[in-house]
């Protein structure tokens, strides 16, 4: 289907399919790398499409100073939920809202909606409130699992009246093609992506000679590959690899090989979701090596399942390592003069992913945290250039797919799992770009 900007179908091709006919190996060798950065484009209200007729309309407001009744009195046929602030830390508050939103969306899916259902989540656009943008990963994934669901994440400024919020909900409902909207200083901004112009060569020296780097990575697959890269670029660098579980035999062998080649690498078992354990880990690194130059948070857990089949415990266990682990690492290093703080996110955060709503949610939180932490750096409240990268699948380490899925990715989308050298080049270009 080919649609116009309002989402109306203009051209429909039935029975259409495509594939690479021949010279596949040659085309694979010519595959390049496309890098994009998030942008927000202003869109005036006058450009709105006509009103849409929804079978159901659910609005969820996160930590807003308004009542459910005040919103429902302003809008027809809307069911409103105000999700209060529960918990002392931002991770507890975010995870509570995410679990509530997940359960409400699961209820909608369980009812097997026949018509279009509009689900809108309202968050604050600044401070810790902006971290609740992670809920957009849940909305995007839900829509991929059921096209009848239309999800929108709407960011508003603090102190908005019920009437003002209701007007914004109505405006956005008229334009379902927009899935993330921010109202700021009288402007309506819509999230999108823009291609980055990057130099073909590596343009930044990320690692210091003799530097000390902490890499979080469960099972150690991608972490060990990263350790090898750091050691290749920085003489006498120390890489501290950490994960929740003991290293398996294959990872132990890889660690021995790296040490035998002269790389200074150690493995410390620690659960990054445990705040005290992270504090002890950071302190031990500082005492042993006298410094810590960078943190690379690449841990990730998946529990693939459709939302209607996924339970609350599964959802929570996928979120915690990325969300709580990230915040624990940041808070434990607030006084450490870091050079960089790198977060490994995923394209699941950009597009959503069926059966991975929890994983997508956690990764969008990471993306929002990169901006939040850079604001703290500018305010001299912590240190280190902070960047989040939405990686696709890596050929080595990380989450892998079977050969048949890999072949389908290439035939349907022209994508291949990313090679390590390509990934590291993209990392350096991303750091150099200052995005």
Coordinates of C-alpha atoms in Angstrom, one line a residue:
X1 CA 0.0 0.0 0.0
X2 CA 1.2 3.5 -0.9
X3 CA -0.3 6.2 1.3
X4 CA -0.4 10.0 1.3
X5 CA 0.7 12.1 4.3
X6 CA -2.6 11.7 6.0
X7 CA -2.4 7.9 5.9
X8 CA -5.0 7.4 3.1
X9 CA -4.3 4.6 0.7
X10 CA -3.7 6.0 -2.8
X11 CA -2.2 3.0 -4.6
X12 CA -2.6 -0.7 -3.7
X13 CA -0.6 -3.4 -5.5
X14 CA -2.0 -6.9 -4.9
X15 CA 0.1 -10.1 -5.2
X16 CA 3.3 -8.1 -5.4
X17 CA 6.6 -9.6 -4.2
X18 CA 10.3 -8.9 -4.9
X19 CA 13.6 -10.7 -4.6
X20 CA 17.2 -10.5 -5.8
X21 CA 17.2 -12.6 -9.0
X22 CA 21.0 -13.2 -9.4
X23 CA 24.4 -11.8 -8.6
X24 CA 23.5 -12.0 -4.9
X25 CA 27.0 -12.5 -3.6
X26 CA 28.3 -9.5 -5.7
X27 CA 25.5 -7.3 -4.3
X28 CA 26.3 -8.3 -0.8
X29 CA 29.9 -7.1 -1.2
X30 CA 28.6 -3.8 -2.4
X31 CA 26.4 -3.3 0.7
X32 CA 27.0 0.1 2.4
X33 CA 26.2 1.6 5.8
X34 CA 23.4 4.1 6.3
X35 CA 23.5 6.3 9.4
X36 CA 20.6 8.5 10.6
X37 CA 20.0 10.9 13.4
X38 CA 16.7 11.7 15.2
X39 CA 15.1 15.0 14.3
X40 CA 11.9 16.9 15.1
X41 CA 10.1 18.8 12.4
X42 CA 7.5 21.5 13.1
X43 CA 4.1 20.8 11.8
X44 CA 1.3 23.3 12.0
X45 CA -2.2 22.4 13.2
X46 CA -3.7 23.7 9.9
X47 CA -2.1 20.7 8.1
X48 CA -4.2 18.2 10.1
X49 CA -6.4 15.7 8.3
X50 CA -10.1 15.2 8.8
X51 CA -11.4 13.6 12.0
X52 CA -11.1 9.8 12.2
X53 CA -13.7 7.5 13.6
X54 CA -12.2 5.2 16.2
X55 CA -13.9 2.1 17.7
X56 CA -12.2 2.9 21.0
X57 CA -10.0 5.7 22.4
X58 CA -7.7 5.1 25.4
X59 CA -5.6 8.0 26.8
X60 CA -3.0 7.3 29.5
X61 CA -1.4 10.2 31.3
X62 CA 1.9 9.7 33.1
X63 CA 2.5 11.8 36.2
X64 CA 0.2 14.6 35.1
X65 CA -1.5 17.0 37.5
X66 CA -5.0 16.4 36.1
X67 CA -7.8 14.1 36.9
X68 CA -9.3 11.3 34.8
X69 CA -12.8 13.0 35.0
X70 CA -11.5 16.4 33.7
X71 CA -10.2 14.8 30.5
X72 CA -13.2 12.6 29.9
X73 CA -15.5 15.6 30.3
X74 CA -13.6 17.4 27.5
X75 CA -13.6 14.6 25.0
X76 CA -16.3 12.2 23.7
X77 CA -15.8 8.5 23.8
X78 CA -12.5 8.5 25.6
X79 CA -11.4 6.3 28.4
X80 CA -8.7 8.1 30.4
X81 CA -6.2 6.6 32.9
X82 CA -3.9 8.8 35.0
X83 CA -0.9 6.8 36.0
X84 CA 0.5 8.3 39.2
X85 CA 4.1 8.6 40.4
X86 CA 4.8 5.4 42.3
X87 CA 8.3 4.7 43.6
X88 CA 11.2 6.8 44.8
X89 CA 13.6 6.4 41.8
X90 CA 12.9 7.3 38.1
X91 CA 13.4 3.6 37.2
X92 CA 10.7 2.5 39.7
X93 CA 8.3 5.2 38.4
X94 CA 9.0 4.4 34.7
X95 CA 8.7 0.6 35.2
X96 CA 5.4 1.0 37.1
X97 CA 4.0 3.1 34.2
X98 CA 5.3 0.7 31.6
X99 CA 3.8 -2.3 33.3
X100 CA 0.4 -0.5 33.7
X101 CA 0.4 0.5 30.0
X102 CA 1.4 -3.0 28.9
X103 CA -1.5 -4.5 30.9
X104 CA -4.0 -2.0 29.5
X105 CA -2.8 -2.7 25.9
X106 CA -2.9 -6.4 26.5
X107 CA -6.6 -6.0 27.6
X108 CA -7.4 -4.2 24.4
X109 CA -5.7 -6.9 22.3
X110 CA -7.5 -9.7 24.3
X111 CA -10.8 -8.1 23.3
X112 CA -9.9 -8.6 19.6
X113 CA -10.9 -5.1 18.4
X114 CA -12.8 -5.0 15.0
X115 CA -12.3 -1.3 14.3
X116 CA -9.4 1.0 14.8
X117 CA -8.3 1.7 18.4
X118 CA -6.5 4.9 19.3
X119 CA -4.1 4.6 22.3
X120 CA -2.4 7.9 23.3
X121 CA 0.2 8.2 26.1
X122 CA 1.0 11.7 27.5
X123 CA 4.3 12.4 29.2
X124 CA 6.3 15.4 30.2
X125 CA 8.8 16.8 27.7
X126 CA 11.6 17.7 30.1
X127 CA 13.7 16.5 33.1
X128 CA 13.1 12.9 34.2
X129 CA 9.6 13.0 32.6
X130 CA 11.2 12.8 29.1
X131 CA 12.5 9.3 30.0
X132 CA 9.0 8.0 29.9
X133 CA 9.3 8.3 26.1
X134 CA 10.4 4.6 26.4
X135 CA 6.7 3.8 26.2
X136 CA 6.7 4.6 22.5
X137 CA 8.5 1.3 22.0
X138 CA 5.6 -0.5 23.5
X139 CA 3.1 1.4 21.3
X140 CA 5.1 0.7 18.1
X141 CA 5.4 -3.0 18.9
X142 CA 1.7 -3.3 19.7
X143 CA 0.8 -1.8 16.3
X144 CA 3.0 -4.3 14.5
X145 CA 1.3 -7.1 16.4
X146 CA -2.2 -5.8 15.6
X147 CA -2.6 -3.1 12.8
X148 CA -5.9 -2.0 14.3
X149 CA -4.0 -0.4 17.1
X150 CA -2.8 3.2 16.5
X151 CA -0.4 4.4 19.2
X152 CA 0.8 7.9 19.8
X153 CA 3.3 9.2 22.4
X154 CA 2.6 12.9 23.2
X155 CA 5.0 15.1 25.1
X156 CA 3.7 18.2 26.8
X157 CA 5.1 20.9 29.0
X158 CA 4.4 20.9 32.8
X159 CA 1.3 22.6 34.1
X160 CA -0.9 22.0 31.1
X161 CA -4.6 22.4 31.9
X162 CA -7.1 19.5 31.2
X163 CA -8.6 21.6 28.4
X164 CA -5.1 22.1 26.8
X165 CA -4.2 18.4 27.1
X166 CA -7.6 17.4 25.7
X167 CA -7.1 19.7 22.7
X168 CA -3.7 18.1 22.0
X169 CA -5.2 14.6 22.2
X170 CA -7.9 15.5 19.7
X171 CA -5.4 17.2 17.3
X172 CA -3.1 14.2 17.3
X173 CA -6.0 11.8 16.8
X174 CA -6.8 13.5 13.6
X175 CA -3.4 12.6 12.3
X176 CA -2.7 9.0 13.1
X177 CA 0.3 8.7 10.9
X178 CA 2.3 10.7 13.6
X179 CA 3.4 8.3 16.3
X180 CA 5.5 10.7 18.4
X181 CA 4.6 14.3 18.9
X182 CA 6.1 17.0 21.2
X183 CA 4.4 20.3 22.1
X184 CA 7.0 22.8 23.1
X185 CA 7.0 26.6 23.3
X186 CA 3.9 26.8 21.3
X187 CA 5.1 24.5 18.5
X188 CA 4.0 21.1 17.5
X189 CA 7.0 19.0 16.6
X190 CA 6.9 15.5 15.0
X191 CA 9.7 13.0 15.4
X192 CA 11.5 11.7 12.4
X193 CA 14.9 10.7 11.0
X194 CA 17.5 12.4 8.8
X195 CA 20.5 10.9 7.1
X196 CA 23.8 11.8 8.6
X197 CA 26.6 13.0 6.4
X198 CA 29.7 11.3 7.8
X199 CA 33.3 11.0 6.7
X200 CA 34.4 7.6 5.3
X201 CA 37.4 7.5 7.7
X202 CA 37.4 7.1 11.5
X203 CA 37.3 10.7 12.8
X204 CA 37.7 10.3 16.5
X205 CA 40.1 8.6 18.9
X206 CA 37.7 7.0 21.4
X207 CA 40.1 5.0 23.5
X208 CA 43.1 6.3 25.5
X209 CA 46.5 4.7 25.8
X210 CA 46.4 3.1 29.3
X211 CA 42.7 3.9 29.6
X212 CA 40.3 1.8 31.8
X213 CA 36.9 0.8 30.4
X214 CA 34.0 -1.0 31.9
X215 CA 31.9 -3.1 29.5
X216 CA 28.6 -4.6 30.6
X217 CA 27.5 -7.5 28.5
X218 CA 25.7 -10.7 29.6
X219 CA 27.3 -13.8 28.2
X220 CA 30.2 -11.7 27.1
X221 CA 29.8 -12.2 23.3
X222 CA 29.7 -8.6 22.0
X223 CA 31.6 -7.5 25.1
X224 CA 34.6 -9.7 24.2
X225 CA 34.6 -8.4 20.6
X226 CA 34.5 -4.8 21.9
X227 CA 37.4 -5.6 24.3
X228 CA 39.5 -6.8 21.3
X229 CA 38.7 -3.6 19.5
X230 CA 39.6 -1.3 22.4
X231 CA 42.9 -3.2 22.9
X232 CA 43.7 -2.9 19.2
X233 CA 43.2 0.9 19.3
X234 CA 44.7 1.8 22.7
X235 CA 48.0 0.4 24.0
X236 CA 47.9 -0.9 27.6
X237 CA 44.2 -0.3 27.9
X238 CA 42.4 -2.2 30.7
X239 CA 39.0 -3.7 29.9
X240 CA 36.8 -4.7 32.8
X241 CA 34.0 -7.0 31.5
X242 CA 31.0 -7.6 33.7
X243 CA 27.9 -9.8 33.6
X244 CA 25.4 -11.4 35.9
X245 CA 26.4 -15.0 35.2
X246 CA 29.7 -16.9 35.4
X247 CA 31.4 -17.1 32.0
X248 CA 30.7 -20.4 30.2
X249 CA 33.5 -22.6 28.9
X250 CA 33.5 -21.0 25.4
X251 CA 33.7 -17.5 26.8
X252 CA 36.5 -18.5 29.2
X253 CA 38.5 -19.8 26.3
X254 CA 38.0 -16.6 24.4
X255 CA 39.1 -14.7 27.5
X256 CA 42.3 -16.8 27.8
X257 CA 43.1 -16.2 24.1
X258 CA 42.7 -12.4 24.6
X259 CA 44.9 -12.4 27.7
X260 CA 47.5 -14.6 25.9
X261 CA 47.6 -12.0 23.1
X262 CA 48.6 -9.3 25.6
X263 CA 45.1 -7.7 26.2
X264 CA 44.6 -6.6 29.7
X265 CA 41.1 -7.9 30.3
X266 CA 39.4 -9.1 33.5
X267 CA 35.9 -10.4 34.1
X268 CA 34.0 -9.4 37.3
X269 CA 30.7 -11.1 37.9
X270 CA 28.2 -8.4 39.0
X271 CA 24.5 -7.8 38.6
X272 CA 24.0 -4.3 37.3
X273 CA 20.4 -4.2 38.5
X274 CA 21.7 -4.3 42.1
X275 CA 22.6 -0.7 43.0
X276 CA 24.9 -1.7 45.8
X277 CA 26.7 -4.2 43.7
X278 CA 27.3 -1.6 41.0
X279 CA 28.7 0.9 43.6
X280 CA 31.1 -1.8 44.9
X281 CA 32.1 -2.7 41.3
X282 CA 33.0 1.0 40.4
X283 CA 34.8 1.5 43.7
X284 CA 36.9 -1.6 43.2
X285 CA 37.9 -0.5 39.7
X286 CA 38.9 2.9 41.0
X287 CA 40.9 1.4 43.8
X288 CA 42.6 -1.2 41.6
X289 CA 43.4 1.0 38.6
X290 CA 43.1 4.5 39.9
X291 CA 40.8 5.7 37.1
X292 CA 37.8 4.8 34.9
X293 CA 37.7 6.5 31.4
X294 CA 34.6 5.0 29.9
X295 CA 31.5 2.9 30.4
X296 CA 29.9 0.9 27.6
X297 CA 26.4 -0.5 28.6
X298 CA 25.7 -3.3 26.1
X299 CA 23.7 -5.7 28.2
X300 CA 20.4 -7.0 26.8
X301 CA 17.9 -9.8 27.6
X302 CA 15.0 -11.0 25.4
X303 CA 11.9 -13.1 26.1
X304 CA 10.1 -13.2 22.8
X305 CA 6.4 -13.4 23.0
X306 CA 3.3 -11.6 21.7
X307 CA 1.8 -9.1 24.1
X308 CA -1.4 -11.1 24.5
X309 CA 0.8 -14.1 25.6
X310 CA 3.4 -12.2 27.5
X311 CA 3.1 -11.9 31.3
X312 CA 4.0 -9.1 33.7
X313 CA 7.1 -10.9 35.0
X314 CA 8.5 -11.5 31.5
X315 CA 8.0 -7.8 30.6
X316 CA 9.7 -6.7 33.8
X317 CA 12.7 -9.0 33.5
X318 CA 13.5 -7.8 30.1
X319 CA 13.3 -4.1 31.1
X320 CA 15.3 -4.2 34.3
X321 CA 18.9 -5.0 33.0
X322 CA 18.8 -2.2 30.5
X323 CA 16.8 0.4 32.4
X324 CA 17.8 -0.1 36.1
X325 CA 21.3 -1.2 35.1
X326 CA 21.8 2.0 33.1
X327 CA 20.7 4.3 35.9
X328 CA 22.7 2.4 38.5
X329 CA 25.9 2.7 36.4
X330 CA 25.2 6.4 35.8
X331 CA 24.6 7.2 39.4
X332 CA 27.6 5.2 40.6
X333 CA 29.9 7.2 38.2
X334 CA 28.5 10.7 38.7
X335 CA 31.7 11.9 40.4
X336 CA 34.1 10.0 38.1
X337 CA 35.7 12.1 35.3
X338 CA 34.6 9.8 32.4
X339 CA 35.5 10.6 28.8
X340 CA 32.5 8.8 27.4
X341 CA 29.4 6.8 28.3
X342 CA 28.2 4.7 25.5
X343 CA 24.8 2.9 25.4
X344 CA 24.0 0.1 23.0
X345 CA 20.4 0.4 22.0
X346 CA 18.6 -1.3 19.1
X347 CA 16.6 -0.7 15.9
X348 CA 13.7 -2.3 17.9
X349 CA 13.5 1.1 19.6
X350 CA 13.1 2.9 16.2
X351 CA 10.6 0.6 14.5
X352 CA 9.1 -1.5 17.4
X353 CA 9.3 -5.2 17.1
X354 CA 6.6 -7.8 17.3
X355 CA 7.1 -10.3 20.2
X356 CA 9.7 -7.8 21.7
X357 CA 7.5 -5.0 23.1
X358 CA 9.4 -5.1 26.4
X359 CA 12.8 -5.0 24.7
X360 CA 11.8 -2.1 22.4
X361 CA 10.4 -0.2 25.5
X362 CA 13.7 -0.6 27.4
X363 CA 15.8 0.6 24.4
X364 CA 13.7 3.7 23.8
X365 CA 14.3 4.5 27.5
X366 CA 18.1 4.2 26.8
X367 CA 17.8 6.6 23.8
X368 CA 15.9 9.2 26.0
X369 CA 18.5 8.8 28.8
X370 CA 21.3 9.7 26.4
X371 CA 19.8 13.1 25.9
X372 CA 18.9 13.4 29.6
X373 CA 22.5 12.6 30.6
X374 CA 24.1 15.0 28.1
X375 CA 21.9 17.7 29.7
X376 CA 23.4 16.7 33.1
X377 CA 26.9 16.9 31.6
X378 CA 26.2 20.4 30.4
X379 CA 25.0 21.3 33.9
X380 CA 28.3 19.9 35.3
X381 CA 26.4 17.3 37.3
X382 CA 28.3 14.4 35.7
X383 CA 31.0 13.7 33.1
X384 CA 31.5 12.0 29.7
X385 CA 30.2 12.4 26.1
X386 CA 27.0 10.3 26.1
X387 CA 25.7 8.5 23.1
X388 CA 23.1 5.9 22.4
X389 CA 23.2 3.9 19.1
X390 CA 20.3 1.9 17.7
X391 CA 22.2 -1.1 16.4
X392 CA 20.8 -3.6 13.9
X393 CA 21.8 -7.3 14.2
X394 CA 25.5 -7.9 14.5
X395 CA 27.1 -10.8 12.6
X396 CA 29.2 -11.7 15.7
X397 CA 28.1 -11.6 19.3
X398 CA 24.9 -10.1 20.6
X399 CA 21.5 -11.4 19.5
X400 CA 21.8 -13.7 16.4
X401 CA 19.3 -15.0 13.9
X402 CA 19.2 -18.3 12.0
X403 CA 20.5 -18.5 8.4
X404 CA 17.0 -18.6 6.9
X405 CA 16.0 -15.4 8.7
X406 CA 19.2 -13.8 7.6
X407 CA 18.5 -14.7 4.0
X408 CA 14.9 -13.4 4.3
X409 CA 16.3 -10.1 5.7
X410 CA 18.5 -9.7 2.7
X411 CA 15.8 -10.6 0.1
X412 CA 13.0 -8.5 1.7
X413 CA 14.9 -5.5 3.0
X414 CA 18.4 -5.5 1.5
X415 CA 19.8 -5.8 5.0
X416 CA 22.6 -8.0 6.3
X417 CA 23.8 -8.5 9.9
X418 CA 26.5 -5.9 10.6
X419 CA 30.1 -6.9 10.6
X420 CA 32.2 -5.9 13.6
X421 CA 34.5 -3.5 11.6
X422 CA 31.4 -1.7 10.2
X423 CA 29.9 -1.4 13.7
X424 CA 33.0 0.1 15.2
X425 CA 33.4 2.5 12.3
X426 CA 29.8 3.6 12.9
X427 CA 30.5 4.0 16.6
X428 CA 33.5 6.3 16.0
X429 CA 31.6 8.3 13.4
X430 CA 28.7 8.7 15.7
X431 CA 31.0 9.9 18.5
X432 CA 32.7 12.3 16.2
X433 CA 29.5 13.7 14.9
X434 CA 28.6 15.1 18.3
X435 CA 24.9 13.9 18.0

